[in-house]
Coordinates of C-alpha atoms in Angstrom, one line a residue:
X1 CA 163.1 -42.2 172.2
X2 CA 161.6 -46.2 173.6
X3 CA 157.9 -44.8 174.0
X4 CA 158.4 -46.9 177.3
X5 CA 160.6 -43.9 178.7
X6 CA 158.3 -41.3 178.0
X7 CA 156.8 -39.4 181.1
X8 CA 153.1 -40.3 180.9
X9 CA 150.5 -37.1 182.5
X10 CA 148.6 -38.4 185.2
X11 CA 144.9 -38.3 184.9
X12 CA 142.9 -37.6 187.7
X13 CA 138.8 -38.1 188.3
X14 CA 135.9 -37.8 190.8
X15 CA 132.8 -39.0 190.0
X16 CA 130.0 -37.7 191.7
X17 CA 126.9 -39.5 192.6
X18 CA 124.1 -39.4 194.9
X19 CA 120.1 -39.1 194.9
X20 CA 118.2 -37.0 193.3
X21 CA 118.5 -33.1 195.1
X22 CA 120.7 -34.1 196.9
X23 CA 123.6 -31.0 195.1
X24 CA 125.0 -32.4 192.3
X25 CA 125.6 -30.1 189.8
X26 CA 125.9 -27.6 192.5
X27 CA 128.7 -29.5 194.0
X28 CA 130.3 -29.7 190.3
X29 CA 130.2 -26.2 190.0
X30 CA 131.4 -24.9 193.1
X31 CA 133.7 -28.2 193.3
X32 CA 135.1 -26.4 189.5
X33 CA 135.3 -22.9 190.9
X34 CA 137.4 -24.0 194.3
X35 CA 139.4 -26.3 191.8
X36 CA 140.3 -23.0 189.3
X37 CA 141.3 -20.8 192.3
X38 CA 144.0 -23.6 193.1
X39 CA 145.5 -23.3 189.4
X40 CA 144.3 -27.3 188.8
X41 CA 143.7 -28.3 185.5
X42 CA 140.4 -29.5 185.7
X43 CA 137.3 -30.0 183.4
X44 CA 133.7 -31.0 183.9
X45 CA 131.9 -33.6 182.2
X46 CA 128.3 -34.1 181.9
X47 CA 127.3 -37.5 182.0
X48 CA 123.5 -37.2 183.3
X49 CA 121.4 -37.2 180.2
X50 CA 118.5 -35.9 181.6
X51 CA 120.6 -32.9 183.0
X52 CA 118.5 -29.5 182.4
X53 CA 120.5 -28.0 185.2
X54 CA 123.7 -27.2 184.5
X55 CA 124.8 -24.6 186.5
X56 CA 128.2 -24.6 185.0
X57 CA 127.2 -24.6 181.2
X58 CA 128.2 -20.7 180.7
X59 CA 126.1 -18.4 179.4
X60 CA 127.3 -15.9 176.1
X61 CA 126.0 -12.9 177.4
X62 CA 127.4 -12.9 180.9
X63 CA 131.4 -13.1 179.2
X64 CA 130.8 -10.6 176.0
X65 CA 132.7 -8.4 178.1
X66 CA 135.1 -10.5 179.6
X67 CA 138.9 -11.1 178.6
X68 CA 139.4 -13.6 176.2
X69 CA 141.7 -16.0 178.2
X70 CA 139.0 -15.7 181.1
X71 CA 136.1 -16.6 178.5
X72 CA 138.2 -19.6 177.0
X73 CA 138.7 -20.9 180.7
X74 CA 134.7 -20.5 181.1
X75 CA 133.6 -22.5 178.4
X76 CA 136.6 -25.2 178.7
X77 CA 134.6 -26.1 182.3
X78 CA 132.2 -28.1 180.1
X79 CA 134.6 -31.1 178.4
X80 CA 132.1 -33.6 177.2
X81 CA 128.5 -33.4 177.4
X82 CA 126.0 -37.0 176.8
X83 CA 123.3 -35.0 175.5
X84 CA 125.0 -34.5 172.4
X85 CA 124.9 -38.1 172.2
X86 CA 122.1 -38.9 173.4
X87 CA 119.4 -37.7 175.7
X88 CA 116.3 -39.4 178.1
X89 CA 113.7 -37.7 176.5
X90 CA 115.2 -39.1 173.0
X91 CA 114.9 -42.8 174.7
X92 CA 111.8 -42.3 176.1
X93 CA 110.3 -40.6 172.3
X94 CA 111.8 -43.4 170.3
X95 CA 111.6 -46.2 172.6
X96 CA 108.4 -45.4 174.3
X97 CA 110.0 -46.6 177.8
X98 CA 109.7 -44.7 181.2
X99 CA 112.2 -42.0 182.3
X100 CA 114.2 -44.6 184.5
X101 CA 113.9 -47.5 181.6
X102 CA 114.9 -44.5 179.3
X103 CA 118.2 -43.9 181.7
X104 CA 119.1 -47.4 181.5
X105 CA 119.5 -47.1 177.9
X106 CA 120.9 -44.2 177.7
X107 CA 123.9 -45.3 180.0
X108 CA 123.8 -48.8 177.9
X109 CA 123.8 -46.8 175.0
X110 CA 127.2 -44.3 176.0
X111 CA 128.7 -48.0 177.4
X112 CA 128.5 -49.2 173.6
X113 CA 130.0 -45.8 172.3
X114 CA 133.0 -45.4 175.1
X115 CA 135.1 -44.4 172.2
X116 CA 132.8 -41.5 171.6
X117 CA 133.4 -40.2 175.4
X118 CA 136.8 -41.2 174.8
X119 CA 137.8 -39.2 171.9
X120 CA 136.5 -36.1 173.8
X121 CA 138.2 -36.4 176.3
X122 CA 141.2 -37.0 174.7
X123 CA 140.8 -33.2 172.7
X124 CA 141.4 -31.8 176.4
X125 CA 144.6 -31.3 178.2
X126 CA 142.5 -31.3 181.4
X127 CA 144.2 -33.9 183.8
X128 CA 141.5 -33.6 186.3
X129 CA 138.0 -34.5 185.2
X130 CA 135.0 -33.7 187.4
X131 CA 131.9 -36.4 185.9
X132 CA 128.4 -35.1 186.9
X133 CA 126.1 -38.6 186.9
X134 CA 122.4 -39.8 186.9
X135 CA 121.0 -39.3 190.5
X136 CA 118.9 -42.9 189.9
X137 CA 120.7 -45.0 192.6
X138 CA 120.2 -48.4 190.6
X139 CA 122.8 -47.3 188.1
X140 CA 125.5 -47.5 190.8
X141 CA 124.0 -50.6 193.0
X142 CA 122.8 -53.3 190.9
X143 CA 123.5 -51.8 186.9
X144 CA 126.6 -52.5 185.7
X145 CA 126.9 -49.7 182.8
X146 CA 128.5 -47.0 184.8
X147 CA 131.0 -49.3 186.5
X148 CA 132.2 -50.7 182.8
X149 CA 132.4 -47.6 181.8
X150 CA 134.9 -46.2 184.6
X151 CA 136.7 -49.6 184.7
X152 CA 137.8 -49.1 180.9
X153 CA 138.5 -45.3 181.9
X154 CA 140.8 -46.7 184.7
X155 CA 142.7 -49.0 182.3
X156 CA 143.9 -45.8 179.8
X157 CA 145.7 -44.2 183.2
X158 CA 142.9 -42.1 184.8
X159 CA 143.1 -42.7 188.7
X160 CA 139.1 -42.2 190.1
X161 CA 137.5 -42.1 192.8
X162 CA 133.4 -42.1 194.0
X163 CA 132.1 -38.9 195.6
X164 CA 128.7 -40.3 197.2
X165 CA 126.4 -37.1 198.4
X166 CA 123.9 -37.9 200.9
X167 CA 121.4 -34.9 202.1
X168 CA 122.0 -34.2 205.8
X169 CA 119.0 -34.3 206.3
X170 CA 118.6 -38.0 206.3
X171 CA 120.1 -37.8 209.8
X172 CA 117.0 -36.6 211.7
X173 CA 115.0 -40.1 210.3
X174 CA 116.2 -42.8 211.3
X175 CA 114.5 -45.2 208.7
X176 CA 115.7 -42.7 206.1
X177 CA 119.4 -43.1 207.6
X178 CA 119.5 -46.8 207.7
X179 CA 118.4 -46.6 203.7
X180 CA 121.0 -44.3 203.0
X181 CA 123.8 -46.6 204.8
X182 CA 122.4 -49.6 203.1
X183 CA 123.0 -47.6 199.2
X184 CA 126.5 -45.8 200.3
X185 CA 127.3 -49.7 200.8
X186 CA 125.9 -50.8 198.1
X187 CA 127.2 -48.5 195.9
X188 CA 130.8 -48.7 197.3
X189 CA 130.8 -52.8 196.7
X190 CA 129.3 -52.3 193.3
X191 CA 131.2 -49.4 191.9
X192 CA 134.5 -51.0 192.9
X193 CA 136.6 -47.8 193.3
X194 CA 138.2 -45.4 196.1
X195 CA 135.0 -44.0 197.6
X196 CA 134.0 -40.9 199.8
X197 CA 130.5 -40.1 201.3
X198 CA 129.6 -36.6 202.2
X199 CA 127.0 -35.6 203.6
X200 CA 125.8 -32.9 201.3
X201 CA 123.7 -29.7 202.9
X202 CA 125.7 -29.7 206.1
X203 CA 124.4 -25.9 206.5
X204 CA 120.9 -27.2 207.0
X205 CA 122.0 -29.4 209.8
X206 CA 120.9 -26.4 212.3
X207 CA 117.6 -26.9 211.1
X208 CA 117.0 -30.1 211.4
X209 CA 119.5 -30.8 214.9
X210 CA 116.1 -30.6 217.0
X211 CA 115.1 -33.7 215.6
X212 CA 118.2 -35.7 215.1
X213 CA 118.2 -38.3 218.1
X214 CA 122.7 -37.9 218.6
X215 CA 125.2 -35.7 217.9
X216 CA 126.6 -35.2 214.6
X217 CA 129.7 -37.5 214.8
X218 CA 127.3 -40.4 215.2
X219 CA 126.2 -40.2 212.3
X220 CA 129.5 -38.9 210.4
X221 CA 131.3 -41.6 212.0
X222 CA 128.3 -44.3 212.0
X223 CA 129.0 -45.3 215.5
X224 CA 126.7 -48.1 217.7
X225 CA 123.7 -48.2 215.1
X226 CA 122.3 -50.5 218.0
X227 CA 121.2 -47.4 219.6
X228 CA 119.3 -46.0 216.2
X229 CA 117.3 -49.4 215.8
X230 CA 116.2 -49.0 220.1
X231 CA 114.4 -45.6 219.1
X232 CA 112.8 -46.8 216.2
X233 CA 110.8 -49.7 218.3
X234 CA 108.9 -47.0 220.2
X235 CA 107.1 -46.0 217.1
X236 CA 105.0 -48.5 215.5
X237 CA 105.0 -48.2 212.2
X238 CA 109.0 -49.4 212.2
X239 CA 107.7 -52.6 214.3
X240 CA 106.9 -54.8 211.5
X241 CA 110.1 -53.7 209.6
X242 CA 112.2 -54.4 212.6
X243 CA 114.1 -57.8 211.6
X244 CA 114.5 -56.1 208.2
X245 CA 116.3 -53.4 210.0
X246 CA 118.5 -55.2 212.2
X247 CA 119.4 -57.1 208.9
X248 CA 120.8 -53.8 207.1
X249 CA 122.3 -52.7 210.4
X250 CA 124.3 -56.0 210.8
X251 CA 125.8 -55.6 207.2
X252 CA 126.4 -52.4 207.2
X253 CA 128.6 -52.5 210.6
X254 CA 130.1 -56.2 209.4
X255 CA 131.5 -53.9 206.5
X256 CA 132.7 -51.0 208.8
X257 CA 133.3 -49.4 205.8
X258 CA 130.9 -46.6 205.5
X259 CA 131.7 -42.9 207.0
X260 CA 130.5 -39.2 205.7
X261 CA 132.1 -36.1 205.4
X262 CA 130.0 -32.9 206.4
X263 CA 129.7 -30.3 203.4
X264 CA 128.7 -26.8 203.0
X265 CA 129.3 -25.9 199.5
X266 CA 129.4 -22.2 200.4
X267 CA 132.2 -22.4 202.7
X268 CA 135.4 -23.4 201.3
X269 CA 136.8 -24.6 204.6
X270 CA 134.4 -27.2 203.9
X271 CA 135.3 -27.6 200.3
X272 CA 139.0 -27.8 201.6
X273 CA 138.6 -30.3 203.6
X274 CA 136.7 -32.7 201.3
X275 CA 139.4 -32.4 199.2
X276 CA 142.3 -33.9 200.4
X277 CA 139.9 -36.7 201.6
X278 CA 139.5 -37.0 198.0
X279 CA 143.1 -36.7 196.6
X280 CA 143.9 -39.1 199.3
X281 CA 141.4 -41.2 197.3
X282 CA 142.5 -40.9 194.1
X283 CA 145.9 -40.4 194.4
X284 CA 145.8 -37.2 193.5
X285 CA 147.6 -36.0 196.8
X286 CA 151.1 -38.0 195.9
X287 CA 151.3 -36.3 192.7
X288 CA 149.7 -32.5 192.8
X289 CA 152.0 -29.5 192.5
X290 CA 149.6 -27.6 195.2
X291 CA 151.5 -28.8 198.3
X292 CA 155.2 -29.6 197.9
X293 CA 156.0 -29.6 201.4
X294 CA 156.5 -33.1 202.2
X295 CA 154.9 -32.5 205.4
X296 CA 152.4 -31.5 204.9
X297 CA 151.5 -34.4 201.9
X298 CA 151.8 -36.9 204.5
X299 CA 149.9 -35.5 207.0
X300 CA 146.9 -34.9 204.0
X301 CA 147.6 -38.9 203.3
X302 CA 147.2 -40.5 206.7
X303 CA 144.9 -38.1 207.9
X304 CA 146.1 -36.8 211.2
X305 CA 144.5 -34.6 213.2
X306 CA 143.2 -34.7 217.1
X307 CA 139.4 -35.4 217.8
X308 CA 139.4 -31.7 219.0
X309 CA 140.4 -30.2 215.8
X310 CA 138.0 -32.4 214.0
X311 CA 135.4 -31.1 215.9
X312 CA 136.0 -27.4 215.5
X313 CA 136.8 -27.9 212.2
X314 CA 134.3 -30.5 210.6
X315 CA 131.1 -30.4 213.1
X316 CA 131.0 -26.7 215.4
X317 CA 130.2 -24.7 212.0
X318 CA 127.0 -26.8 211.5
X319 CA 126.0 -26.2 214.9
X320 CA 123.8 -24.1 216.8
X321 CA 125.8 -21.6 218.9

């Protein structure tokens, strides 16, 4: 048979990044877990080589009892992990360089040996692939590692997308808000591929609402940021920074690119409803078996749904009754 005839798998991939704490690997797991329950084929890979929290790395003892086929799927979750390659405190021994300069070369370093990731990957029959990155925001604004990386991913068939996580708790400082615009930009332009922000934590959001200026869908949907520069004039310290922060603000809204998705990890409404924003990312959502009714794929696709049920559905759980 012409190899040109042949039905090629589609391969499927979110990579997830964001600053440090700001839920990860907690995201990966959970992320894995919701992912299993729907019957999807999907695999985990640890990029982060400084990773000492992997909360999806199984543990012998806690399977010795289990079935077999349920112990296989556990320890299938991890599909390639960098620190068998290499590791930051390996850079930082050998190298004597810093834990970020030690990062840089470690990503460098897995850029030079892609075939290494490569072949790996290619031992699974996994067509979803969950990566788990460095939370050092350089490596996805101004380093160009990462995006090589995923770009020669990209060219053997695997259809990505960026998972951004920002903690919500950036939203009740405004300084610390207008930063976290400025990198979910920056890293959107730099990465070059489909991209979805989330604001991570969305159950803390009740804890921190007393001090958040707006409502939520201000700062889910970024509206007027005119509004967020007026309250930071009446405190002084932001006076000196203020032509610095109308700067940001102007790029960010001559974009109009940016928006976040509010995410509880422990509900899986929440985790439902991030993903079809991110098989409508990746593609994933025109070629899944888990929703055949055509429907109901469209709808997932354009995205429709009234203001109202946004509301109940994306912003009510995260409020105070």
């Amino acid at each position: 048979m012409d190899s040109k005839l042949k039905v090629k798998i589609q391969l499927f991939g979110q990579l997830v990044i964001g600053p440090p704490g700001s839920g990860k690997t907690t995201y990966c797991h959970k992320m894995f877990e919701f992912y299993k329950e729907l019957q999807r084929n999907v695999s985990i890979i640890n990029l982060d080589p400084g990773n000492e929290n992997m909360q999806y790395t199984p543990e012998i003892g806690k399977y010795l009892l289990m079935p077999l086929s349920i112990l296989i799927s556990s320890y299938n979750r991890l599909l390639v992990d960098v620190m068998e390659l290499i590791t930051v405190e390996d850079a930082m021994k050998h190298f004597d360089l810093g834990p970020n300069g030690a990062l840089m070369y470690c990503m460098e370093f897995l850029e030079k040996n892609f075939e290494w990731l490569l072949k790996k990957m290619e031992k699974s029959s996994a067509n979803y692939i969950i990566f788990d990155l460095p939370g050092q925001v350089e490596l996805y604004t101004h380093h160009q590692a990462m995006r090589n990386i995923f770009q020669k991913l990209e060219s053997y068939g695997y259809r990505l997308c960026t998972v951004n996580l920002i903690e919500s708790h950036y939203c009740s400082e405004p300084h610390k808000f207008i930063s976290a615009l400025l990198l979910s930009l920056h890293a959107m332009l730099n990465m070059g591929l489909p991209h979805v922000n989330v604001l991570s934590k969305a159950d803390q959001i009740k804890e921190h609402e007393g001090k958040m200026l707006f409502t939520i869908d201000y700062y889910t949907e970024v509206l007027d940021l005119q509004y967020l520069l007026d309250s930071m004039e009446t405190k002084p310290e932001f006076k000196k920074y203020k032509k610095l922060n109308e700067a940001i603000v102007s790029l960010v809204e001559g974009y109009n690119l940016v928006s976040f998705q509010p995410l509880d990890v422990n509900r899986t409404e929440s985790l439902a409803r991030l993903r079809k924003l991110i098989d409508k990312a990746n593609g994933y959502v025109f070629g899944d078996k888990e929703e055949q009714n055509i429907n109901t794929m469209l709808a997932c696709a354009i995205g429709a749904e009234s203001s109202n049920e946004k509301y109940v559905n994306d912003y009510q759980p995260y409020l105070r009754e």
